[in-house]
JSON list of C-alpha atoms in Angstrom, two decimals:
[
{"chain": "A", "resi": 1, "resn": "MET", "atom": "CA", "xyz": [28.05, -294.94, 141.70]},
{"chain": "A", "resi": 2, "resn": "THR", "atom": "CA", "xyz": [28.05, -292.44, 138.88]},
{"chain": "A", "resi": 3, "resn": "ILE", "atom": "CA", "xyz": [24.67, -293.68, 137.69]},
{"chain": "A", "resi": 4, "resn": "ILE", "atom": "CA", "xyz": [23.18, -293.04, 141.12]},
{"chain": "A", "resi": 5, "resn": "LYS", "atom": "CA", "xyz": [24.57, -289.47, 141.12]},
{"chain": "A", "resi": 6, "resn": "TYR", "atom": "CA", "xyz": [23.04, -288.81, 137.69]},
{"chain": "A", "resi": 7, "resn": "ALA", "atom": "CA", "xyz": [19.73, -290.35, 138.73]},
{"chain": "A", "resi": 8, "resn": "ALA", "atom": "CA", "xyz": [19.67, -288.27, 141.93]},
{"chain": "A", "resi": 9, "resn": "ALA", "atom": "CA", "xyz": [20.49, -285.12, 139.94]},
{"chain": "A", "resi": 10, "resn": "ALA", "atom": "CA", "xyz": [17.73, -285.91, 137.43]},
{"chain": "A", "resi": 11, "resn": "VAL", "atom": "CA", "xyz": [15.19, -286.46, 140.21]},
{"chain": "A", "resi": 12, "resn": "ALA", "atom": "CA", "xyz": [16.25, -283.18, 141.86]},
{"chain": "A", "resi": 13, "resn": "ILE", "atom": "CA", "xyz": [15.84, -281.30, 138.58]},
{"chain": "A", "resi": 14, "resn": "LEU", "atom": "CA", "xyz": [12.44, -282.86, 137.93]},
{"chain": "A", "resi": 15, "resn": "LEU", "atom": "CA", "xyz": [11.27, -281.98, 141.42]},
{"chain": "A", "resi": 16, "resn": "ALA", "atom": "CA", "xyz": [12.53, -278.41, 141.05]},
{"chain": "A", "resi": 17, "resn": "VAL", "atom": "CA", "xyz": [10.80, -277.97, 137.69]},
{"chain": "A", "resi": 18, "resn": "GLY", "atom": "CA", "xyz": [7.59, -279.60, 138.92]},
{"chain": "A", "resi": 19, "resn": "THR", "atom": "CA", "xyz": [7.53, -277.46, 142.05]},
{"chain": "A", "resi": 20, "resn": "THR", "atom": "CA", "xyz": [8.15, -274.28, 140.08]},
{"chain": "A", "resi": 21, "resn": "ALA", "atom": "CA", "xyz": [5.29, -275.07, 137.68]},
{"chain": "A", "resi": 22, "resn": "ALA", "atom": "CA", "xyz": [2.95, -275.78, 140.57]},
{"chain": "A", "resi": 23, "resn": "VAL", "atom": "CA", "xyz": [3.87, -272.53, 142.30]},
{"chain": "A", "resi": 24, "resn": "ALA", "atom": "CA", "xyz": [3.48, -270.54, 139.09]},
{"chain": "A", "resi": 25, "resn": "GLN", "atom": "CA", "xyz": [-0.08, -271.78, 138.58]},
{"chain": "A", "resi": 26, "resn": "THR", "atom": "CA", "xyz": [-1.39, -270.94, 142.01]},
{"chain": "A", "resi": 27, "resn": "THR", "atom": "CA", "xyz": [-3.44, -267.79, 142.43]},
{"chain": "A", "resi": 28, "resn": "PRO", "atom": "CA", "xyz": [-2.01, -265.06, 144.63]},
{"chain": "A", "resi": 29, "resn": "ALA", "atom": "CA", "xyz": [-3.52, -264.51, 148.04]},
{"chain": "A", "resi": 30, "resn": "ALA", "atom": "CA", "xyz": [-6.31, -261.93, 148.21]},
{"chain": "A", "resi": 31, "resn": "PRO", "atom": "CA", "xyz": [-5.22, -258.53, 149.54]},
{"chain": "A", "resi": 32, "resn": "PRO", "atom": "CA", "xyz": [-6.41, -257.73, 153.04]},
{"chain": "A", "resi": 33, "resn": "ALA", "atom": "CA", "xyz": [-9.78, -256.03, 153.25]},
{"chain": "A", "resi": 34, "resn": "VAL", "atom": "CA", "xyz": [-9.62, -252.32, 153.96]},
{"chain": "A", "resi": 35, "resn": "ALA", "atom": "CA", "xyz": [-12.43, -250.87, 156.03]},
{"chain": "A", "resi": 36, "resn": "ALA", "atom": "CA", "xyz": [-14.22, -247.93, 154.42]},
{"chain": "A", "resi": 37, "resn": "PRO", "atom": "CA", "xyz": [-14.34, -244.73, 156.44]},
{"chain": "A", "resi": 38, "resn": "ALA", "atom": "CA", "xyz": [-17.60, -244.15, 158.27]},
{"chain": "A", "resi": 39, "resn": "LYS", "atom": "CA", "xyz": [-20.06, -241.85, 156.52]},
{"chain": "A", "resi": 40, "resn": "PRO", "atom": "CA", "xyz": [-22.16, -239.26, 158.30]},
{"chain": "A", "resi": 41, "resn": "ALA", "atom": "CA", "xyz": [-25.80, -240.19, 158.93]},
{"chain": "A", "resi": 42, "resn": "THR", "atom": "CA", "xyz": [-27.03, -237.66, 156.35]},
{"chain": "A", "resi": 43, "resn": "ALA", "atom": "CA", "xyz": [-25.03, -239.31, 153.58]},
{"chain": "A", "resi": 44, "resn": "THR", "atom": "CA", "xyz": [-26.60, -242.66, 154.40]},
{"chain": "A", "resi": 45, "resn": "ALA", "atom": "CA", "xyz": [-30.07, -241.14, 154.39]},
{"chain": "A", "resi": 46, "resn": "ASN", "atom": "CA", "xyz": [-29.38, -239.42, 151.05]},
{"chain": "A", "resi": 47, "resn": "ALA", "atom": "CA", "xyz": [-28.12, -242.69, 149.57]},
{"chain": "A", "resi": 48, "resn": "ALA", "atom": "CA", "xyz": [-31.27, -244.50, 150.68]},
{"chain": "A", "resi": 49, "resn": "LYS", "atom": "CA", "xyz": [-33.43, -241.75, 149.21]},
{"chain": "A", "resi": 50, "resn": "ALA", "atom": "CA", "xyz": [-31.53, -241.91, 145.91]},
{"chain": "A", "resi": 51, "resn": "ALA", "atom": "CA", "xyz": [-31.96, -245.67, 145.77]},
{"chain": "A", "resi": 52, "resn": "THR", "atom": "CA", "xyz": [-35.72, -245.40, 146.19]},
{"chain": "A", "resi": 53, "resn": "THR", "atom": "CA", "xyz": [-35.87, -242.64, 143.57]},
{"chain": "A", "resi": 54, "resn": "LYS", "atom": "CA", "xyz": [-33.98, -244.82, 141.07]},
{"chain": "A", "resi": 55, "resn": "ALA", "atom": "CA", "xyz": [-36.27, -247.72, 141.80]},
{"chain": "A", "resi": 56, "resn": "ALA", "atom": "CA", "xyz": [-39.30, -245.51, 141.14]},
{"chain": "A", "resi": 57, "resn": "LYS", "atom": "CA", "xyz": [-37.89, -244.42, 137.76]},
{"chain": "A", "resi": 58, "resn": "THR", "atom": "CA", "xyz": [-37.53, -247.91, 136.36]},
{"chain": "A", "resi": 59, "resn": "PRO", "atom": "CA", "xyz": [-39.60, -248.30, 133.20]},
{"chain": "A", "resi": 60, "resn": "LYS", "atom": "CA", "xyz": [-42.89, -250.09, 133.56]},
{"chain": "A", "resi": 61, "resn": "ALA", "atom": "CA", "xyz": [-43.72, -253.11, 131.50]},
{"chain": "A", "resi": 62, "resn": "SER", "atom": "CA", "xyz": [-45.12, -252.02, 128.15]},
{"chain": "A", "resi": 63, "resn": "LYS", "atom": "CA", "xyz": [-48.67, -252.92, 127.24]},
{"chain": "A", "resi": 64, "resn": "PRO", "atom": "CA", "xyz": [-49.14, -255.62, 124.66]},
{"chain": "A", "resi": 65, "resn": "ALA", "atom": "CA", "xyz": [-49.54, -254.26, 121.15]},
{"chain": "A", "resi": 66, "resn": "ALA", "atom": "CA", "xyz": [-53.10, -253.86, 119.93]},
{"chain": "A", "resi": 67, "resn": "PRO", "atom": "CA", "xyz": [-54.04, -255.99, 116.94]},
{"chain": "A", "resi": 68, "resn": "ARG", "atom": "CA", "xyz": [-53.53, -254.19, 113.63]},
{"chain": "A", "resi": 69, "resn": "THR", "atom": "CA", "xyz": [-56.57, -253.00, 111.74]},
{"chain": "A", "resi": 70, "resn": "GLU", "atom": "CA", "xyz": [-57.43, -253.88, 108.15]},
{"chain": "A", "resi": 71, "resn": "LYS", "atom": "CA", "xyz": [-56.67, -250.30, 107.11]},
{"chain": "A", "resi": 72, "resn": "SER", "atom": "CA", "xyz": [-53.26, -250.38, 108.80]},
{"chain": "A", "resi": 73, "resn": "LEU", "atom": "CA", "xyz": [-52.36, -253.63, 107.09]},
{"chain": "A", "resi": 74, "resn": "LYS", "atom": "CA", "xyz": [-53.47, -252.29, 103.70]},
{"chain": "A", "resi": 75, "resn": "CYS", "atom": "CA", "xyz": [-51.47, -249.07, 104.14]},
{"chain": "A", "resi": 76, "resn": "SER", "atom": "CA", "xyz": [-48.41, -251.09, 105.18]},
{"chain": "A", "resi": 77, "resn": "ALA", "atom": "CA", "xyz": [-48.72, -253.31, 102.11]},
{"chain": "A", "resi": 78, "resn": "ASP", "atom": "CA", "xyz": [-49.04, -250.22, 99.86]},
{"chain": "A", "resi": 79, "resn": "ALA", "atom": "CA", "xyz": [-45.97, -248.62, 101.46]},
{"chain": "A", "resi": 80, "resn": "THR", "atom": "CA", "xyz": [-43.98, -251.81, 100.97]},
{"chain": "A", "resi": 81, "resn": "ALA", "atom": "CA", "xyz": [-45.11, -252.03, 97.34]},
{"chain": "A", "resi": 82, "resn": "LYS", "atom": "CA", "xyz": [-43.91, -248.47, 96.78]},
{"chain": "A", "resi": 83, "resn": "GLY", "atom": "CA", "xyz": [-40.56, -249.30, 98.45]},
{"chain": "A", "resi": 84, "resn": "LEU", "atom": "CA", "xyz": [-40.94, -246.62, 101.12]},
{"chain": "A", "resi": 85, "resn": "LYS", "atom": "CA", "xyz": [-38.65, -246.72, 104.17]},
{"chain": "A", "resi": 86, "resn": "GLY", "atom": "CA", "xyz": [-37.91, -244.43, 107.08]},
{"chain": "A", "resi": 87, "resn": "LYS", "atom": "CA", "xyz": [-39.52, -240.99, 107.29]},
{"chain": "A", "resi": 88, "resn": "PRO", "atom": "CA", "xyz": [-41.26, -241.17, 103.90]},
{"chain": "A", "resi": 89, "resn": "ARG", "atom": "CA", "xyz": [-42.91, -244.45, 104.95]},
{"chain": "A", "resi": 90, "resn": "LYS", "atom": "CA", "xyz": [-43.96, -242.99, 108.30]},
{"chain": "A", "resi": 91, "resn": "SER", "atom": "CA", "xyz": [-45.58, -239.92, 106.71]},
{"chain": "A", "resi": 92, "resn": "PHE", "atom": "CA", "xyz": [-47.25, -242.09, 104.04]},
{"chain": "A", "resi": 93, "resn": "MET", "atom": "CA", "xyz": [-48.67, -244.39, 106.72]},
{"chain": "A", "resi": 94, "resn": "ALA", "atom": "CA", "xyz": [-50.04, -241.43, 108.72]},
{"chain": "A", "resi": 95, "resn": "LYS", "atom": "CA", "xyz": [-51.75, -239.94, 105.66]},
{"chain": "A", "resi": 96, "resn": "CYS", "atom": "CA", "xyz": [-53.04, -243.32, 104.52]},
{"chain": "A", "resi": 97, "resn": "LYS", "atom": "CA", "xyz": [-54.61, -244.13, 107.89]},
{"chain": "A", "resi": 98, "resn": "LYS", "atom": "CA", "xyz": [-56.32, -240.72, 108.09]},
{"chain": "A", "resi": 99, "resn": "ALA", "atom": "CA", "xyz": [-57.78, -240.99, 104.60]},
{"chain": "A", "resi": 100, "resn": "PRO", "atom": "CA", "xyz": [-61.43, -242.13, 104.44]}
]
């Protein structure tokens, strides 16, 4: 009889632990949805206008880059050979391209 009591107690403990683990892993229920207060008609119109304005300001697709000229490639190679970077390279390239 004692063995049955211990077995019953062990089953009860296992069920309690298993149930607790299952409950702990469930996600909580979603909070109830709260209705937003109604906006005046002018606010809705202003929001629609702002949305169209933002859509109009989106950047356009850039044009594909034009192929580089022989002169541009030569100036770039010279700038690289001289180890120029940043602003000095930019000014060198501008002067090089303008030179005859």
